[in-house]
Tab-separated table of C-alpha atoms and ligand atoms in Angstrom:
chain	number	residue	atom	x	y	z
A	18	MET	CA	0.049	0.160	0.099
A	19	LYS	CA	1.795	3.517	-1.251
A	20	HIS	CA	2.119	5.536	2.126
A	21	GLU	CA	3.657	9.010	2.458
A	22	ILE	CA	5.547	9.928	5.489
A	23	ILE	CA	4.992	13.808	6.590
A	24	THR	CA	7.643	14.570	9.264
A	25	PHE	CA	7.581	17.455	11.815
A	26	ASP	CA	9.869	18.420	14.414
A	27	THR	CA	7.160	19.329	17.045
A	28	LEU	CA	3.421	18.773	17.097
A	29	ASP	CA	0.800	18.645	19.998
A	30	SER	CA	0.335	15.283	19.151
A	31	THR	CA	0.534	13.134	15.362
A	32	SER	CA	-2.899	11.326	16.249
A	33	THR	CA	-4.637	15.213	16.875
A	34	TYR	CA	-3.212	16.585	13.910
A	35	ILE	CA	-4.754	13.775	11.409
A	36	LYS	CA	-8.008	13.772	13.467
A	37	GLU	CA	-7.908	17.773	12.835
A	38	ASN	CA	-6.755	17.185	9.214
A	39	TYR	CA	-8.165	13.950	8.049
A	40	ILE	CA	-10.385	15.293	5.388
A	41	ASN	CA	-7.468	16.783	3.506
A	42	LEU	CA	-5.208	14.269	4.270
A	43	ASN	CA	-4.375	11.051	1.920
A	44	ASN	CA	-5.339	7.419	2.603
A	45	TYR	CA	-2.360	5.987	4.531
A	46	VAL	CA	-0.670	9.007	5.246
A	47	VAL	CA	1.938	8.475	8.143
A	48	VAL	CA	2.629	11.380	10.357
A	49	ARG	CA	5.629	11.656	12.477
A	50	ALA	CA	6.635	13.943	15.223
A	51	PHE	CA	10.052	14.025	16.824
A	52	HIS	CA	8.303	15.885	20.006
A	53	GLN	CA	4.903	16.193	21.286
A	54	SER	CA	3.590	18.524	23.300
A	55	LYS	CA	0.296	17.374	24.269
A	56	GLY	CA	0.936	13.373	23.605
A	57	ARG	CA	-2.000	11.349	24.521
A	58	GLY	CA	-2.244	8.053	25.479
A	59	ARG	CA	-5.136	5.709	26.427
A	60	LEU	CA	-8.048	6.499	28.803
A	61	GLY	CA	-7.242	10.058	28.768
A	62	ARG	CA	-3.697	9.720	30.140
A	63	SER	CA	-1.096	11.800	28.736
A	64	TRP	CA	1.935	10.526	26.957
A	65	LYS	CA	5.546	12.012	27.389
A	66	ASP	CA	8.296	11.563	25.236
A	67	SER	CA	11.909	12.089	25.552
A	68	LYS	CA	14.829	11.900	23.363
A	69	GLY	CA	14.877	8.587	21.484
A	70	SER	CA	11.017	8.121	21.595
A	71	LEU	CA	9.590	7.183	17.901
A	72	MET	CA	5.967	8.630	17.310
A	73	PHE	CA	3.604	8.438	14.799
A	74	SER	CA	0.424	8.192	13.815
A	75	ILE	CA	-1.348	6.451	10.091
A	76	LEU	CA	-4.620	7.747	8.711
A	77	ILE	CA	-6.696	4.942	7.540
A	78	LYS	CA	-9.724	5.913	5.450
A	79	ASP	CA	-11.117	2.579	3.954
A	80	GLU	CA	-14.768	1.276	3.983
A	81	LEU	CA	-14.419	-0.681	7.291
A	82	ASP	CA	-16.885	-2.278	8.972
A	83	GLU	CA	-17.189	-0.713	12.710
A	84	THR	CA	-17.444	-4.391	14.006
A	85	LYS	CA	-13.861	-4.831	12.898
A	86	LEU	CA	-12.516	-2.001	14.781
A	87	ASN	CA	-11.843	-4.370	18.124
A	88	LEU	CA	-9.344	-5.776	16.561
A	89	PHE	CA	-7.041	-2.566	15.309
A	90	PRO	CA	-5.355	-2.431	18.546
A	91	LEU	CA	-3.802	-6.085	18.453
A	92	LEU	CA	-3.163	-5.808	14.603
A	93	THR	CA	-0.912	-2.628	15.193
A	94	GLY	CA	0.629	-4.523	18.418
A	95	LEU	CA	1.213	-7.228	16.472
A	96	SER	CA	3.463	-5.109	13.870
A	97	VAL	CA	5.410	-3.723	16.317
A	98	HIS	CA	5.978	-6.954	17.652
A	99	LEU	CA	7.034	-8.230	14.070
A	100	ALA	CA	9.052	-5.096	12.991
A	101	LEU	CA	11.047	-5.409	16.664
A	102	LYS	CA	11.294	-9.305	16.050
A	103	ALA	CA	12.822	-8.593	12.625
A	104	ASN	CA	15.388	-6.349	14.494
A	105	GLY	CA	16.381	-9.248	17.083
A	106	ILE	CA	14.023	-8.191	19.857
A	107	ASN	CA	11.841	-10.420	21.331
A	108	THR	CA	8.951	-8.722	22.759
A	109	SER	CA	4.901	-9.855	23.815
A	110	ILE	CA	1.837	-8.332	23.385
A	111	LYS	CA	0.007	-7.131	26.436
A	112	TRP	CA	-3.889	-6.999	25.684
A	113	PRO	CA	-4.854	-4.619	24.140
A	114	ASN	CA	-2.284	-2.224	23.440
A	115	ASP	CA	1.219	-2.461	25.449
A	116	ILE	CA	4.494	-4.241	23.614
A	117	MET	CA	6.483	-5.319	26.792
A	118	LEU	CA	10.158	-6.055	26.588
A	119	ASN	CA	11.411	-8.256	29.708
A	120	SER	CA	8.070	-7.694	31.606
A	121	LYS	CA	8.437	-3.489	31.378
A	122	LYS	CA	6.440	-1.428	28.592
A	123	VAL	CA	8.531	-0.616	25.530
A	124	SER	CA	5.865	0.523	23.343
A	125	GLY	CA	2.039	2.063	23.444
A	126	MET	CA	-0.800	2.691	21.052
A	127	ILE	CA	-4.118	4.324	21.123
A	128	VAL	CA	-6.607	3.470	17.921
A	129	GLU	CA	-9.017	6.274	17.660
A	130	SER	CA	-11.830	6.055	14.905
A	131	ILE	CA	-13.788	8.862	13.224
A	132	CYS	CA	-17.694	7.365	12.759
A	133	GLU	CA	-20.581	9.141	11.325
A	134	GLU	CA	-23.000	6.750	9.541
A	135	LYS	CA	-20.117	4.806	8.736
A	136	VAL	CA	-16.547	4.446	9.930
A	137	GLU	CA	-14.970	7.718	8.171
A	138	ALA	CA	-11.180	7.103	9.589
A	139	VAL	CA	-9.226	4.765	12.168
A	140	ILE	CA	-6.233	6.465	13.152
A	141	PRO	CA	-3.335	4.269	14.768
A	142	GLY	CA	-0.991	6.375	16.676
A	143	ILE	CA	1.910	4.531	17.912
A	144	GLY	CA	4.814	5.644	20.257
A	145	ILE	CA	8.116	3.182	20.835
A	146	ASN	CA	10.617	3.935	23.228
A	147	VAL	CA	13.718	3.287	21.200
A	148	ASN	CA	16.718	5.143	22.040
A	149	ASN	CA	15.670	6.540	25.165
A	150	SER	CA	18.340	6.960	28.338
A	151	PHE	CA	16.245	7.305	31.241
A	152	PHE	CA	12.552	7.330	32.276
A	153	VAL	CA	11.370	9.670	34.952
A	154	ASP	CA	10.922	8.349	38.370
A	155	GLU	CA	7.071	7.840	38.532
A	156	ILE	CA	7.259	5.792	35.238
A	157	LYS	CA	10.575	4.190	35.273
A	158	ASP	CA	9.861	0.947	37.296
A	159	LYS	CA	7.222	0.272	34.299
A	160	ALA	CA	8.931	1.394	31.148
A	161	THR	CA	11.895	0.871	29.199
A	162	SER	CA	13.305	1.657	26.240
A	163	LEU	CA	14.858	-1.012	23.284
A	164	LYS	CA	18.342	0.751	24.092
A	165	LEU	CA	18.010	0.140	27.973
A	166	GLU	CA	17.144	-3.516	27.225
A	167	THR	CA	19.601	-4.464	24.551
A	168	PHE	CA	22.439	-1.985	25.571
A	169	LYS	CA	22.293	-0.971	21.531
A	170	GLU	CA	21.262	1.975	19.684
A	171	TYR	CA	18.583	1.665	16.687
A	172	ASP	CA	18.096	3.516	13.473
A	173	GLU	CA	14.605	5.269	14.280
A	174	ASP	CA	14.059	5.383	10.422
A	175	LYS	CA	14.630	1.792	9.656
A	176	LEU	CA	12.543	1.052	12.244
A	177	LEU	CA	9.730	2.950	11.183
A	178	ASN	CA	10.081	1.819	7.697
A	179	ASP	CA	10.356	-2.079	9.258
A	180	PHE	CA	6.818	-1.257	11.381
A	181	LEU	CA	5.072	0.276	8.181
A	182	GLU	CA	6.200	-2.673	5.985
A	183	VAL	CA	4.721	-5.247	8.496
A	184	PHE	CA	1.877	-2.795	9.075
A	185	PHE	CA	0.184	-2.253	5.627
A	186	LYS	CA	1.235	-6.218	4.612
A	187	GLU	CA	-0.852	-7.363	7.973
A	188	TYR	CA	-3.533	-4.927	7.405
A	189	GLU	CA	-4.124	-5.833	3.377
A	190	LYS	CA	-5.074	-9.582	4.734
A	191	PHE	CA	-7.035	-8.163	7.483
A	192	LYS	CA	-9.156	-5.808	4.889
A	193	ASN	CA	-9.568	-8.898	3.245
A	194	GLY	CA	-11.207	-10.715	5.844
A	195	ASP	CA	-8.242	-12.921	6.942
A	196	TYR	CA	-7.652	-12.656	11.003
A	197	SER	CA	-4.693	-15.058	10.833
A	198	PHE	CA	-2.596	-12.399	12.610
A	199	LEU	CA	-4.542	-13.474	16.185
A	200	ASP	CA	-2.533	-16.424	16.231
A	201	ILE	CA	0.442	-14.904	16.427
A	202	VAL	CA	-0.757	-12.609	18.944
A	203	ARG	CA	-2.130	-15.398	21.225
A	204	ASP	CA	1.183	-17.257	20.678
A	205	ASN	CA	3.208	-14.028	21.699
A	206	PHE	CA	0.613	-12.978	24.653
A	207	PHE	CA	2.251	-11.696	27.814
A	208	LEU	CA	-0.616	-12.148	29.678
A	209	LEU	CA	-1.846	-15.669	29.229
A	210	ASP	CA	-2.418	-18.076	32.307
A	211	LYS	CA	-1.783	-15.103	34.495
A	212	GLU	CA	-3.573	-13.759	37.364
A	213	VAL	CA	-4.948	-10.183	36.771
A	214	TYR	CA	-7.192	-7.517	38.057
A	215	LEU	CA	-9.261	-6.030	34.984
A	216	ASN	CA	-10.888	-2.556	35.404
A	217	TYR	CA	-13.761	-2.932	33.364
A	218	TYR	CA	-16.546	-0.203	33.617
A	219	ASN	CA	-15.152	0.835	37.014
A	220	GLU	CA	-15.585	-2.341	38.284
A	221	ASP	CA	-12.359	-4.373	39.021
A	222	ILE	CA	-12.754	-8.573	38.297
A	223	LYS	CA	-10.217	-10.419	39.122
A	224	GLY	CA	-9.638	-13.885	37.393
A	225	ILE	CA	-7.038	-15.728	35.254
A	226	VAL	CA	-6.712	-14.795	31.698
A	227	LYS	CA	-7.234	-17.368	29.205
A	228	GLY	CA	-6.711	-16.160	25.823
A	229	ILE	CA	-7.985	-13.515	23.016
A	230	ASP	CA	-11.099	-14.631	21.129
A	231	ASP	CA	-11.715	-14.000	17.498
A	232	ARG	CA	-13.560	-10.469	18.181
A	233	GLY	CA	-10.300	-9.408	19.931
A	234	MET	CA	-11.666	-9.195	23.506
A	235	ILE	CA	-9.955	-10.897	26.106
A	236	ILE	CA	-11.182	-14.027	27.758
A	237	ILE	CA	-11.153	-14.303	31.824
A	238	GLU	CA	-12.148	-16.957	34.203
A	239	SER	CA	-13.484	-15.292	37.201
A	240	ASN	CA	-15.680	-17.080	39.738
A	241	SER	CA	-15.654	-20.506	37.154
A	242	LYS	CA	-17.152	-18.413	34.179
A	243	LEU	CA	-15.806	-17.498	31.220
A	244	LEU	CA	-16.094	-13.644	30.674
A	245	HIS	CA	-15.039	-12.186	27.322
A	246	LEU	CA	-14.419	-8.147	27.862
A	247	ASN	CA	-13.841	-5.754	25.462
A	248	SER	CA	-11.941	-3.136	26.947
A	249	GLY	CA	-10.461	-1.929	30.497
A	250	GLU	CA	-7.222	-1.950	31.976
A	251	VAL	CA	-5.328	-4.901	32.904
A	252	THR	CA	-3.116	-5.419	36.179
A	253	LEU	CA	-1.360	-8.143	36.953
A	254	THR	CA	-2.213	-9.098	40.719
A	255	HIS	CA	1.139	-8.888	42.146
A	256	ASN	CA	1.479	-5.062	40.553
A	257	TYR	CA	-2.135	-4.168	42.128
A	258	SER	CA	-0.751	-1.926	44.546
A	259	ASN	CA	0.335	0.536	41.436
A	260	LEU	CA	-2.999	0.835	39.760
A	261	ASN	CA	-3.597	4.202	39.054
A	262	GLN	CA	-0.564	5.199	39.482
B	360	BTN	C1	-0.887	4.337	25.599
B	360	BTN	O1	0.434	4.029	25.947
B	360	BTN	O2	-1.422	4.949	26.661
B	360	BTN	C2	-0.602	4.868	24.381
B	360	BTN	C3	0.167	5.583	23.858
B	360	BTN	C4	0.108	6.357	22.864
B	360	BTN	C5	1.656	7.228	21.763
B	360	BTN	C6	1.262	7.596	20.543
B	360	BTN	S1	2.618	8.817	20.481
B	360	BTN	C7	2.331	9.074	18.859
B	360	BTN	C8	0.469	9.146	18.880
B	360	BTN	N1	0.208	10.458	19.239
B	360	BTN	C9	-0.308	10.748	20.697
B	360	BTN	O3	-0.191	11.555	20.489
B	360	BTN	N2	-0.464	9.000	21.138
B	360	BTN	C10	0.379	8.348	20.178
């Protein structure tokens, strides 16, 4: 799929930029910024970058079935996983949107959509901690970078291109109704068999993670019932005291 990359030194947020300009931007455009003044994370949180963060968002303006939007974070996460794997880095995928390296978060994504009568645009926004040398105290126990874990520097342009190559290939298959990417997600699923709390619409559900279903929902066994849940924040039970930090 043909895509152009537009690069900015600073933006408030690459995802906000696309949201505000999607009508005039080309399908599949990739917007990258070296610094974001108002980077956004999931669940209304902010995303703070530092030197070495690779940040970009993609605009997709295809006709897509709304019921398939739930799969986008996993498709995007899988593409990060595969692009890093091609560079010798073995990560796992923490449903729905984090990529973990040595049990710390090395990448996160937020997938937003603009829907009117139909899906007008889908905007995956991706942040990868590549060459960051440190993290501020409040996140340093949970976040890491490729450099901190592997003691190597990486070429951020190359990683972006590797990601885009994988993403557009996987997306093309997805668009044609092939959801086999889910099997690779399942094979590299960080949470499998772990005991977690899932904060689901302000209710904490405790259980054991059993898998991911074909709609991209997490399956949790709780009080002998199998629950299929489509959103929420998952915390490992042994990290529970860190919840909301
Ligand atoms: C999360 O982990 O909560 C999601 C983080 C997503 C960050 C990326 S950086 C590029 C894009 N622009 C944003 O404002 N957010 C995403």
